[in-house]
XYZ file of C-alpha atoms in Angstrom:
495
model
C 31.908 123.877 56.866
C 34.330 121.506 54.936
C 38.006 122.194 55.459
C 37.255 125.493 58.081
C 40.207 128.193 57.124
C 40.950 130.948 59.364
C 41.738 134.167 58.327
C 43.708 136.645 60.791
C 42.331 140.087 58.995
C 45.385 142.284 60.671
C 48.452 142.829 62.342
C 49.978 145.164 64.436
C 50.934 147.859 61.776
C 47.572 147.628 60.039
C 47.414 151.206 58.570
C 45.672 153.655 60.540
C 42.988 156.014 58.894
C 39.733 153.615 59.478
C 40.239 151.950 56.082
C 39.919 147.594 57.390
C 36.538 147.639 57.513
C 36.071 148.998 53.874
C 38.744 146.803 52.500
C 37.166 143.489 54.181
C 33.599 144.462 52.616
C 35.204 145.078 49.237
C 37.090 141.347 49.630
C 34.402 139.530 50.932
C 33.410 138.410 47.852
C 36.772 136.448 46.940
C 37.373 135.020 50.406
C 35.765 131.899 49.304
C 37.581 131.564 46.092
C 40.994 131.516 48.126
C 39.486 128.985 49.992
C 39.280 131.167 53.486
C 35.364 130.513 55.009
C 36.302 132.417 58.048
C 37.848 135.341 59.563
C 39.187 137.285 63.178
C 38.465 140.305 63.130
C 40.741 142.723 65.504
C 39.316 144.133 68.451
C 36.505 146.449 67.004
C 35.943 148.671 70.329
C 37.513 151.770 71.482
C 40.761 151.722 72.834
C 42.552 153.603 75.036
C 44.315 155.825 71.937
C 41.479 156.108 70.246
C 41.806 155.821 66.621
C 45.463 154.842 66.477
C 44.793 151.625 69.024
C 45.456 147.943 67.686
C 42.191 147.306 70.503
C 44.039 145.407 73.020
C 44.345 148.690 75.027
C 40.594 148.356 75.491
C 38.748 151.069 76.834
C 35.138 150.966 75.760
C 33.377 147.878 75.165
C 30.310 148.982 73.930
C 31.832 151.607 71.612
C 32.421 149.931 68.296
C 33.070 153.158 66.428
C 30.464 155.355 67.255
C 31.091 157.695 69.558
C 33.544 160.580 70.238
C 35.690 159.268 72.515
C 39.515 159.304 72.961
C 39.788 162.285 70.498
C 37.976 159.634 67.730
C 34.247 158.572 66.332
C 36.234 155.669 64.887
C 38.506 153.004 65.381
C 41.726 152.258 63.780
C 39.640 150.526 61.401
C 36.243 151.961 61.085
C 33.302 153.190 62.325
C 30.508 151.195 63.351
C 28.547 151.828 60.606
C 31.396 150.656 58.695
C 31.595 147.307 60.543
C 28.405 146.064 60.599
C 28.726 146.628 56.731
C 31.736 144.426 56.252
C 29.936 141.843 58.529
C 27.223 141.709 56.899
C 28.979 141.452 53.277
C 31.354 138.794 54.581
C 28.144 137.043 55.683
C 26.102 137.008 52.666
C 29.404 135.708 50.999
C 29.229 132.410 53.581
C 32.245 133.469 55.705
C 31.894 133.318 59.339
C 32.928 135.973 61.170
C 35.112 135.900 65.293
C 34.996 139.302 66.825
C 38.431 139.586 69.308
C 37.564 139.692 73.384
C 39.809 141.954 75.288
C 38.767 141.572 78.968
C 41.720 140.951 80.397
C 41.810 144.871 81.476
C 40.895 148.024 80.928
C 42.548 151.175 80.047
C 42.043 154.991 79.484
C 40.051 155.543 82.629
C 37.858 158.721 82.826
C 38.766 159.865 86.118
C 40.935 159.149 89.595
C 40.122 157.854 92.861
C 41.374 158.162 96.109
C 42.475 154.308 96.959
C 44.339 151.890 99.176
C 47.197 149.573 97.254
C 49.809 147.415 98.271
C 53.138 146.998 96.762
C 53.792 143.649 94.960
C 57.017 142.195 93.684
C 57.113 142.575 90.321
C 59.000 139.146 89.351
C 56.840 137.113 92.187
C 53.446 138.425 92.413
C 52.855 136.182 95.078
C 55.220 138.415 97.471
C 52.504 141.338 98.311
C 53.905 143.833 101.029
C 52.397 145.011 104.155
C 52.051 148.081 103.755
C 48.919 149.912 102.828
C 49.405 153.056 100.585
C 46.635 155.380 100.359
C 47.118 156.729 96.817
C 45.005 158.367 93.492
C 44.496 156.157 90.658
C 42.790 156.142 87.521
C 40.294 153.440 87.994
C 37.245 154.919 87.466
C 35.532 154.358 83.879
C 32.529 156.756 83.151
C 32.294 156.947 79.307
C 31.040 160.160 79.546
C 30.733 160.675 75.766
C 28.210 157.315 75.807
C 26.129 158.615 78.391
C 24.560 155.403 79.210
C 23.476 153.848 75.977
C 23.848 150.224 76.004
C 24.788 149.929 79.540
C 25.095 151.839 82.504
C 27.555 150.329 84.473
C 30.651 152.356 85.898
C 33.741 150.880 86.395
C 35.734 152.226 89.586
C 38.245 150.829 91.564
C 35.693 147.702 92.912
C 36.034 145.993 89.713
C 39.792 145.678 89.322
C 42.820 144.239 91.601
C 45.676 145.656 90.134
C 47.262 148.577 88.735
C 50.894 149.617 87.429
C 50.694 153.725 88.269
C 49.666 155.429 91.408
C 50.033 159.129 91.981
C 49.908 161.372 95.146
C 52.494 159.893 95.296
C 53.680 158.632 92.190
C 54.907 155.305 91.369
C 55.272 152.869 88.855
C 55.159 149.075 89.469
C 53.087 146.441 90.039
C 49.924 147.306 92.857
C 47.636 145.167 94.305
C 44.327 147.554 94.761
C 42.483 146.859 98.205
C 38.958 146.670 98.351
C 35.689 143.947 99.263
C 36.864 141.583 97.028
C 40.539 141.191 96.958
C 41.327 140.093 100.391
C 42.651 136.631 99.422
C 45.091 138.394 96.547
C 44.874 137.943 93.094
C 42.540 135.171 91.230
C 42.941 131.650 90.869
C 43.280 129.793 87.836
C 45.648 131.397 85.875
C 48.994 131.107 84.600
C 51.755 130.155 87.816
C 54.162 132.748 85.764
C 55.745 134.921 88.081
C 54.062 133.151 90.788
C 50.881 134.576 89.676
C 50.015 135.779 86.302
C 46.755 137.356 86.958
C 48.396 140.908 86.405
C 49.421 142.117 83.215
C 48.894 145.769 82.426
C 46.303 148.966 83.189
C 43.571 148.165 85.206
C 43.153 144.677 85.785
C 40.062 143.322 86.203
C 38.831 141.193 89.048
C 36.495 138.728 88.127
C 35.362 137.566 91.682
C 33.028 140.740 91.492
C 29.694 139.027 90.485
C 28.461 142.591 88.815
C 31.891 142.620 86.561
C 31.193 139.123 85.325
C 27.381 139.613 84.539
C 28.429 142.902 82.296
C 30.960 141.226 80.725
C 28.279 138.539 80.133
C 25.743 141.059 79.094
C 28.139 142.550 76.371
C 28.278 139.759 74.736
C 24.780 139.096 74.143
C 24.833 142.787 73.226
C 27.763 142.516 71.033
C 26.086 139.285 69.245
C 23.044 140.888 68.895
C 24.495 143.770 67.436
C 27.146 142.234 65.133
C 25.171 138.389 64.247
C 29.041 137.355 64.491
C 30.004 133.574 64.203
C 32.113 132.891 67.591
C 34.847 134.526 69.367
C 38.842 134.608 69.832
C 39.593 135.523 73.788
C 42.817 137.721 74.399
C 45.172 136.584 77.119
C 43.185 134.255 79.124
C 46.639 132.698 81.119
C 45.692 136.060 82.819
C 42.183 135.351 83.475
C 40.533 132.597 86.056
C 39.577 129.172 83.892
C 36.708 129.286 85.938
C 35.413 132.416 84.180
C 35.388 131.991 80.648
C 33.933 128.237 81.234
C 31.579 130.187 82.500
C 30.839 132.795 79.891
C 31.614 130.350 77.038
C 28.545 128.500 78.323
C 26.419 131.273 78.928
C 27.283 132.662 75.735
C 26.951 129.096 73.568
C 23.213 129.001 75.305
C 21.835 131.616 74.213
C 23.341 132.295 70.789
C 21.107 131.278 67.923
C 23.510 128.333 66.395
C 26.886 127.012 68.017
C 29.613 129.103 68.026
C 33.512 128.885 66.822
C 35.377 129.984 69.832
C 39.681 130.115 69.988
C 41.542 131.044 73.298
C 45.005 132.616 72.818
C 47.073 131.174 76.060
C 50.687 131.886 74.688
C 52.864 128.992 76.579
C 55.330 126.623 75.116
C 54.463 124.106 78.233
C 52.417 121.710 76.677
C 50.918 120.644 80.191
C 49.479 123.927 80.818
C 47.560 124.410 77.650
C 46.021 120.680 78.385
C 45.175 121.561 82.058
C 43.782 124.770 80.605
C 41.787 122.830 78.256
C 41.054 120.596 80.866
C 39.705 123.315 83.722
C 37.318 124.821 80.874
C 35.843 121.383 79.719
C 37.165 121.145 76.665
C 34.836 124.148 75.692
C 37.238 126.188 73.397
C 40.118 125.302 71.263
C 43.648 127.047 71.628
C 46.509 128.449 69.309
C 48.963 125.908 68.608
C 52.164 127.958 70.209
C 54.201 124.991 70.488
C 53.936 124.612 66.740
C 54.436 128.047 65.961
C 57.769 128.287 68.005
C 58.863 125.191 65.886
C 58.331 126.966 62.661
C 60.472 129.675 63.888
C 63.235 127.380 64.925
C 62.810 125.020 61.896
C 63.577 128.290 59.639
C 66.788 129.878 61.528
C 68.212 126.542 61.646
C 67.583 125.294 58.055
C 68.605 122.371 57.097
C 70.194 121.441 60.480
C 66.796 121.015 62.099
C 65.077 117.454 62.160
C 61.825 117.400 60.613
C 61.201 114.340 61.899
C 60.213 115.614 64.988
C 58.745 119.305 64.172
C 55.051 117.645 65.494
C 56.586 116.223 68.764
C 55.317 117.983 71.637
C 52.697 120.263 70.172
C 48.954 121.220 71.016
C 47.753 119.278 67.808
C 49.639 115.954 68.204
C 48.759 115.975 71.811
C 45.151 117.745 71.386
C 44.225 117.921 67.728
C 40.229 118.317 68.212
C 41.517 121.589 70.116
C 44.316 122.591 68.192
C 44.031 126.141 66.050
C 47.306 125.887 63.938
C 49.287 129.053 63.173
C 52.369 130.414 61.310
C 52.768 133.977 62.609
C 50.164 136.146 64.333
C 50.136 140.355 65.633
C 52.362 139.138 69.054
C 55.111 136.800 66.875
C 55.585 138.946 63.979
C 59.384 141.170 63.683
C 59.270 143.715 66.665
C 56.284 142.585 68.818
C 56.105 141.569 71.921
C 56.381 137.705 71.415
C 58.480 138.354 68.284
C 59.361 134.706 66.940
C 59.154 135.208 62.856
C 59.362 132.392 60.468
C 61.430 132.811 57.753
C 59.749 133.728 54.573
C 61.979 130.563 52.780
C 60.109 128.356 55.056
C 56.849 129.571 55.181
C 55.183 127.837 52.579
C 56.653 124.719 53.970
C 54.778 125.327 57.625
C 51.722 126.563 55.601
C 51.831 123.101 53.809
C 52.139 121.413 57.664
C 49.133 123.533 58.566
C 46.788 123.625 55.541
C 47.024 120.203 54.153
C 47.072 117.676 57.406
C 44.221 116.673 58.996
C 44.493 117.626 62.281
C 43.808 121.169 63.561
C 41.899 124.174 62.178
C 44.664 126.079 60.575
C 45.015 130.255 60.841
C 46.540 132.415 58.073
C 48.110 135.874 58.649
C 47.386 138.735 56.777
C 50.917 140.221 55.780
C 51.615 136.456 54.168
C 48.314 136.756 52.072
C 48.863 140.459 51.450
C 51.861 141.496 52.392
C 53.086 144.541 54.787
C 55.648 146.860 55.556
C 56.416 149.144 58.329
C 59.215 150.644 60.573
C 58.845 150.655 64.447
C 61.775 150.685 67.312
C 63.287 147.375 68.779
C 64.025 146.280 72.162
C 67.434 147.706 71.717
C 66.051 151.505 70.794
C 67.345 151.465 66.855
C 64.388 151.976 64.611
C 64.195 148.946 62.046
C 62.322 149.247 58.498
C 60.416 146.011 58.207
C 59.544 144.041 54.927
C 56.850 141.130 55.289
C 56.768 139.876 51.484
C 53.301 138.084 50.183
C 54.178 133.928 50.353
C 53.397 133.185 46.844
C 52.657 129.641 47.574
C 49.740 130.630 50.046
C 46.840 131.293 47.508
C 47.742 127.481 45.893
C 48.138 126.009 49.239
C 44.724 127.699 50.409
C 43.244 126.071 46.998
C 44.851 123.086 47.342
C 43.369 122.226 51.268
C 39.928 122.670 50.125
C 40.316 120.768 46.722
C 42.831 118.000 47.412
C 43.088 117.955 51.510
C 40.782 115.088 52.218
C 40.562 111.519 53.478
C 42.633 109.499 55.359
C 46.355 110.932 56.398
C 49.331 108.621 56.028
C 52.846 110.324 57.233
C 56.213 109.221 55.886
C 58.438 111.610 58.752
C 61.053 109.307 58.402
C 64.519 110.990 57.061
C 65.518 114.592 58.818
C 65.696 116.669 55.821
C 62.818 115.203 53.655
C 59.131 114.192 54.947
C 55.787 113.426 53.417
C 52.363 112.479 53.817
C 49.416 111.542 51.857
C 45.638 112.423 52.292
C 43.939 109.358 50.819
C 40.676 111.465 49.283
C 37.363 110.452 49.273
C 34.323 109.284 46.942
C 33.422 112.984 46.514
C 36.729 114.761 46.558
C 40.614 113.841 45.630
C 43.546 113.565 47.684
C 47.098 114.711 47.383
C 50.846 113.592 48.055
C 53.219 116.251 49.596
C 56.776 116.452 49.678
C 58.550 119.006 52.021
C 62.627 119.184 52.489
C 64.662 121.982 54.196
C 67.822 120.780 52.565
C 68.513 119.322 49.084
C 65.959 118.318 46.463
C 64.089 115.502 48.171
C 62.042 112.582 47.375
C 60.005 109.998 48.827
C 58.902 106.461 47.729
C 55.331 106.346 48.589
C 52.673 103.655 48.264
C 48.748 104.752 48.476
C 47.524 101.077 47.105
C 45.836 99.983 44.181
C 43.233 102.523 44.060
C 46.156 104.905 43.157
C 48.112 101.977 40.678
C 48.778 103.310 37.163
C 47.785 106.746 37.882
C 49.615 110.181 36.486
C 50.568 112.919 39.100
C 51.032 116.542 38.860
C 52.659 119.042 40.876
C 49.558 121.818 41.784
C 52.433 124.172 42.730
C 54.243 124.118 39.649
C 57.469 123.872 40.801
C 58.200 120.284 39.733
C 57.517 120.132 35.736
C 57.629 116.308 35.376
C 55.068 114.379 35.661
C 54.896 111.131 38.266
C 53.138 107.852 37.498
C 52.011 105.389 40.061
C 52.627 101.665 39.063
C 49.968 98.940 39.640
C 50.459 98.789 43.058
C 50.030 102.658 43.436
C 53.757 103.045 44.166
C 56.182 105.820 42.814
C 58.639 108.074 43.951
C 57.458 111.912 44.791
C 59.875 114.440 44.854
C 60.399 117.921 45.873
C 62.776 120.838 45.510
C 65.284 121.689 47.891
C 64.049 123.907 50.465
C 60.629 123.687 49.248
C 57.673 121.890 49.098
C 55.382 120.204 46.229
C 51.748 119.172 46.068
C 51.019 115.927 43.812
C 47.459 115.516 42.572
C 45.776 113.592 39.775
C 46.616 114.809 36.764
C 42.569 114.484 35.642
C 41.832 116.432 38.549
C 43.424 119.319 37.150
């Protein structure tokens, strides 16, 4: 795949009404002429509020839409019939397809259980008390409504080690759940956060119960099988042992038909711990760039006050660009979410032009910039906000532009803290490109590409410088950019 694009195909406020997976088959014919060749698609399974769930409330696995569970046949986006249709159109239009893997927990359970528990301290989950409480839970996971089909297995109390509600009596918190497995506390290998990250919400699941990992490595190959998808994005694995999904990456790598693409969200902005992730699963799937996400967001509050010398210092894809997924804005970071850090839309074609046009890391585009989206939800502080998220009409060009003029050797010219630039050098098949970027006043950069490049005329693909530039024998002229903005020079006989 030259020049892989990723395409996040939702956010949070994706409209309800099972209308995504209609709208992706209907599009999947133009992906590839806005230069996107693959796409995540949210969590397809049942969730715990049935129709109205974003998926990362997961419930159901093996329920992609089908049956009548949670007061819905569908998802928030479809049924399953529905699905596999858009699949299978976004397929026979060459775009590969990531299904989202919530296995962090479950929630929703079917029905209660009498169980033992024992406090935990919410802000050090390493401080578990004493005492044993003998308690009723909902931990137990019968899918009555499935009845078996596809798999068999029940989930009860066995397969988790932590819960946040308890009744008889009732109590809210953080619990550890006591049973054959959880004797040594919670699991290993996960984020040192609150001493212990391995909780997060619902019913957490324990993966040191061999029969939880071997379903969760059986719905895979069921959930490959049934969907041919491409690869996978994992939800929240700074909750979930390392040892684990190296595990069930290489199960699921050997026996799927051709390699697949696989992303691991592990939202940190402590560099070291997405390297020893990377490090304690082998290098075997790449990450989300957070560090270079949380840049973006500072880079556009402070405007021209921030340095964009050093807006690459310190991330995943200086540090680890063959592992490095490269993001604006995602569901968690956009206005009112849970990891709410927005880039401004002034500077988002600017970060899009850092993501889409270097060499380094497989970049990830978010839905509301492509499309747009607007919605009203309630803030942290309990007022209701009415939120805009306009289209970025640089993206299409800038999606055009990294698979026509993004290739061949990069050359970087981060060297004043207002105005950079770098070059991509092209190659015998395909052209390169100058660009320009500057968060404060017009900018411009004398640049040199050699005498490959001497005597040559330049155009700006974006359009928003109308003069042309012209190389001189030694391929060196002066590129410029508006302020606060960004410009892409290409041969003008490209055009």
């Amino acid at each position: 795949m030259k020049n892989p694009t990723l395409l996040q195909t939702f956010h949070w406020y994706s409209p309800e009404g099972g209308t995504l997976w209609e709208e992706l088959r209907n599009n999947a014919a133009g992906f590839n002429d806005i230069g996107i060749n693959m796409v995540w698609l949210p969590p397809a399974y049942k969730g715990a509020s049935g129709g109205l769930s974003v998926g990362y409330d997961s419930y159901d696995l093996f329920d992609l839409g089908e049956f009548d569970q949670k007061e819905s046949i569908a998802t928030k986006y479809g049924n399953k019939q529905q699905l596999l249709a858009a699949i299978a159109a976004l397929k026979q239009n060459g775009i590969a397809v990531l299904m989202d893997v919530v296995v962090n927990h479950k929630m929703g359970a079917d029905e209660k259980e009498r169980i033992r528990v024992n406090r935990v301290n919410e802000q050090d989950r390493t401080q578990i008390d004493d005492e044993v409480i003998e308690c009723d839970a909902w931990t137990r996971y019968t899918f009555p409504a499935r009845a078996g089909k596809y798999s068999e297995f029940i989930w009860d109390y066995k397969c988790f080690n932590g819960i946040d509600h308890i009744e008889n009596p009732d109590e809210e918190g953080v619990f550890k759940i006591i049973n054959d497995y959880t004797g040594d506390g919670w699991n290993d290998q996960v984020d040192d956060e609150m001493g212990n990250f391995d909780y997060l919400m619902g019913c957490n699941i324990d993966f040191r119960n061999h029969a939880v990992t071997e379903e969760i490595k059986y719905w895979a190959r069921w959930a490959m099988e049934q969907t041919q998808c491409d690869g996978f994005r994992l939800d929240a694995v700074k909750h979930i042992p390392a040892w684990f999904f190296k595990e069930w990456i290489e199960h699921v790598q050997d026996v799927a038909p051709k390699p697949l693409f696989i992303v691991a969200e592990y939202w940190s902005h402590e560099l070291a711990k997405l390297q020893n992730y990377i490090a304690q699963v082998e290098g075997k799937t790449m990450l989300f760039d957070t560090l270079l996400q949380l840049k973006f967001h500072e880079a556009s509050r402070q405007g021209r006050d921030y340095d964009m010398r050093q807006i690459y210092i310190g991330t995943l894809v200086e540090a680890e660009p063959f592992h490095a997924v490269t993001l604006v804005a995602n569901h968690d970071t956009q206005p009112l979410q849970s990891l709410e850090a927005p880039v401004e839309p002034w500077f988002k074609p600017l970060a899009y032009a850092l993501i889409l046009l270097r060499e380094n890391g497989i970049p990830s585009v978010f839905y509301p910039d492509l499309y747009g989206a607007s919605y009203d939800d309630i803030g942290n502080d309990g007022n209701e906000y009415h939120i805009d998220m306009p289209v970025i009409e640089p993206l299409v060009p800038l999606l055009l532009a990294r698979q026509r003029f993004a290739h061949g050797v990069q050359t970087l010219w981060f060297d004043h803290p207002n105005c950079v630039a770098f070059s991509r050098s092209g190659t015998d098949e395909d052209p390169g490109c100058v660009v320009v970027l500057s968060n404060g006043d017009d900018g411009e950069k004398t640049v040199t590409l050699g005498e490959n490049y001497g005597n040559k005329v330049w155009r700006d693909f974006l359009g928003y410088r109308q003069e042309t530039v012209k190389t001189d024998e030694n391929g060196k002229a002066v590129f410029t950019c508006n302020g606060g903005s960004v410009s892409v020079w290409v041969l003008e006989d490209v055009l």
